[in-house]
CSV table of C-alpha atoms in Angstrom, one decimal:
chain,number,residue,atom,x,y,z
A,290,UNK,CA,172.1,-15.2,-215.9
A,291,UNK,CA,168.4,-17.0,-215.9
A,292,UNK,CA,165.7,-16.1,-217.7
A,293,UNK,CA,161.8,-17.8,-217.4
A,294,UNK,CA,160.5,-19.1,-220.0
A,295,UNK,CA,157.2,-20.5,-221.1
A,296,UNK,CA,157.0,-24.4,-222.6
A,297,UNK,CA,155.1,-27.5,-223.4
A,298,UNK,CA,155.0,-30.2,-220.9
A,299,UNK,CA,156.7,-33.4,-221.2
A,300,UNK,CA,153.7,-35.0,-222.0
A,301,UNK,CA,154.5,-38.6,-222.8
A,302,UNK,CA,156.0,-38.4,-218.9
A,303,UNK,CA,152.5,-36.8,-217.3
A,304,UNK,CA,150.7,-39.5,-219.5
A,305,UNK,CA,153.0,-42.1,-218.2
A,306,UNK,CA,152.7,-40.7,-214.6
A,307,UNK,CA,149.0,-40.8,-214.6
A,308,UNK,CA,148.5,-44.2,-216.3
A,309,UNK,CA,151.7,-46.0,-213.7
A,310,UNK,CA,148.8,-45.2,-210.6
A,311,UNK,CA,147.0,-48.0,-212.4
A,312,UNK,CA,148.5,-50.3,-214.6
A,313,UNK,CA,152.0,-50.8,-216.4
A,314,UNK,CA,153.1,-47.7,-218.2
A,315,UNK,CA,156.5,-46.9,-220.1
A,316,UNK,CA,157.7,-44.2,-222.3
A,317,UNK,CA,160.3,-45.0,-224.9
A,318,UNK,CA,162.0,-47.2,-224.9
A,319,UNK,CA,160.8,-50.2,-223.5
A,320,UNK,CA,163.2,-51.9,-220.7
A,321,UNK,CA,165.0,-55.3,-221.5
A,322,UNK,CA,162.3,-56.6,-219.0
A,323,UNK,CA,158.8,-55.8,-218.4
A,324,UNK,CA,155.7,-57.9,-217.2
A,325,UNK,CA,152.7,-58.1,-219.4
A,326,UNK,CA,150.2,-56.3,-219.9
A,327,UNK,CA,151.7,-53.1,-220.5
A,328,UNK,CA,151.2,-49.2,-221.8
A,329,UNK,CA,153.8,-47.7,-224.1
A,330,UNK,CA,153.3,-44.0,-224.8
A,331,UNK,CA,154.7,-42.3,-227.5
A,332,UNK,CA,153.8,-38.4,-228.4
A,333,UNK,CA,152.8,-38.3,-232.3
A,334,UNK,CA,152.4,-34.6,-232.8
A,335,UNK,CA,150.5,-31.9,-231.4
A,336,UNK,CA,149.8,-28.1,-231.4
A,337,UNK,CA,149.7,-24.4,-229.2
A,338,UNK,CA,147.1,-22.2,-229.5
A,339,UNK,CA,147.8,-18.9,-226.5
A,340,UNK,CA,148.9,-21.1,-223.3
A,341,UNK,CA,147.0,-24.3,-224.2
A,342,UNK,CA,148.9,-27.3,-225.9
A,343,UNK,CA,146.9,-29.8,-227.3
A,344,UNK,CA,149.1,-32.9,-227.9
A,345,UNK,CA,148.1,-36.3,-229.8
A,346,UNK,CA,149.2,-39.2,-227.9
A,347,UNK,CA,149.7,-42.8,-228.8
A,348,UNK,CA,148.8,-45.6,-226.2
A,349,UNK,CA,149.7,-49.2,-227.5
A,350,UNK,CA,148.6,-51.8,-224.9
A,351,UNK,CA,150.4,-54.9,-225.0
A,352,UNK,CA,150.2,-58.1,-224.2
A,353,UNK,CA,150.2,-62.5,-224.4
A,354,UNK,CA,146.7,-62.2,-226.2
A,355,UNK,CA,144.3,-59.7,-228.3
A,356,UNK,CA,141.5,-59.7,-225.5
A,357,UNK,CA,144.2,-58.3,-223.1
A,358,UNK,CA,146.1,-56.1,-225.3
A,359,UNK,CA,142.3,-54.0,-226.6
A,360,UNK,CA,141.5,-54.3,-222.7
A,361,UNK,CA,144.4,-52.6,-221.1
A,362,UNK,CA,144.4,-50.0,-223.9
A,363,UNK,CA,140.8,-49.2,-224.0
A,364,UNK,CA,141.3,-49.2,-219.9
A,365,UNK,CA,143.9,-46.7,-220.3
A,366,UNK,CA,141.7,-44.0,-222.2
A,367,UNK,CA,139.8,-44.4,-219.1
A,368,UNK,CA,142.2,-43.8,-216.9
A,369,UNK,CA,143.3,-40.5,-218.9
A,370,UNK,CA,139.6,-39.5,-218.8
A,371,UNK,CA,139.3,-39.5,-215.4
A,372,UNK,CA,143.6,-37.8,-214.8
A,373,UNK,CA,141.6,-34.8,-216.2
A,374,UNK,CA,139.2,-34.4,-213.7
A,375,UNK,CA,141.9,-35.0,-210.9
A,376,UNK,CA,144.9,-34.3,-212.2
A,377,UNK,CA,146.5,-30.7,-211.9
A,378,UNK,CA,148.6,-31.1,-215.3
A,379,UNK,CA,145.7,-33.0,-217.8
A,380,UNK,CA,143.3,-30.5,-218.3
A,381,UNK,CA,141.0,-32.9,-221.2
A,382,UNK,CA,141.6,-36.0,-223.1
A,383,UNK,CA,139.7,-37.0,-225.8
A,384,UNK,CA,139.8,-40.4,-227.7
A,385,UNK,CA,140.9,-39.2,-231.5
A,386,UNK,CA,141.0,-43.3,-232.3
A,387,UNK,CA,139.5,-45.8,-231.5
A,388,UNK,CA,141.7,-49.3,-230.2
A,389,UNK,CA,142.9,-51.5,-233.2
A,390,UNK,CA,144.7,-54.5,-233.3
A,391,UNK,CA,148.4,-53.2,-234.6
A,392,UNK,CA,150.9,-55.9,-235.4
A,393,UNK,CA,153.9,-55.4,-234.1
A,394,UNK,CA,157.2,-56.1,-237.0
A,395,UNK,CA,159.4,-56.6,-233.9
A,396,UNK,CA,157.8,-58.4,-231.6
A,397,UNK,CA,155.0,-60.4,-233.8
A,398,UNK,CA,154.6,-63.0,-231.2
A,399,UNK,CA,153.1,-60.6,-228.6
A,400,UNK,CA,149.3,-58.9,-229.3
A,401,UNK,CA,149.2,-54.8,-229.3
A,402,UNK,CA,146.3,-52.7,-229.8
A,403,UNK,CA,147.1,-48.9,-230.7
A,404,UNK,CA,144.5,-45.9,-230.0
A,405,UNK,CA,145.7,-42.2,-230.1
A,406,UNK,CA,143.9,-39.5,-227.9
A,407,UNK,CA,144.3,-35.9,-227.4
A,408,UNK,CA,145.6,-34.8,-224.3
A,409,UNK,CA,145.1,-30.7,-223.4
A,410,UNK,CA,147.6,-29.3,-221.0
A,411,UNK,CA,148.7,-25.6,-219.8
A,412,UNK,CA,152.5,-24.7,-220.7
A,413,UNK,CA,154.3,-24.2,-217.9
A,414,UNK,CA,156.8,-21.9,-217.1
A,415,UNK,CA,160.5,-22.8,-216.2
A,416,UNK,CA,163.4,-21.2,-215.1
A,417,UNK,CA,166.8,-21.5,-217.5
């Protein structure tokens, strides 16, 4: 027996899908190898209100130095900004943070600048 159900997006995937056009993106975890500069997205909460999730994203940019670590993570905001005017699944993204430098405890000798935005998205339905 199936039943259709209503549920949230796999947003750290859509966020990943929509920054990959343009520039290095990964979800958790990172693979043994990767080529800098890069994009890790991580969800970090979020909430439903009738069919509408808003979600709060984190995108740490990496990379060999600050300058391209705040680059390719304030480039990525951009990219989200404009997924929501193309993009069938990102309806609006708005920066909740503005990019930091964030040290990194495990990997100190690379640079990583951390923003959070909030990403709306409809829930979809899916068939269990």
């Amino acid at each position: 027996m199936s039943i259709t159900i209503k549920r949230s997006v796999d947003i750290e995937d859509v966020v990943r899908a929509a920054l990959a056009e343009y520039m290095t993106a990964y979800c958790n975890p990172l693979p043994a190898q990767y080529s800098l500069p890069l994009v890790r997205v991580s969800g970090a909460g979020g909430s439903t209100k009738d069919t509408i999730d808003s979600f709060v994203v984190a995108l740490d940019g990496y990379a060999d130095n600050e300058a391209e670590a705040c680059e390719i993570t304030r480039n990525a905001v951009g990219v989200l900004k404009y997924a929501a005017a193309t993009d069938p699944v990102i309806r609006y993204v708005e920066e909740n943070t503005k990019a930091q430098l964030f040290n990194d405890p495990l990997r100190p000798d690379l640079s990583r600048y951390r923003t959070t935005v909030i990403v709306v998205a409809h829930i979809e339905e899916a068939t269990i």
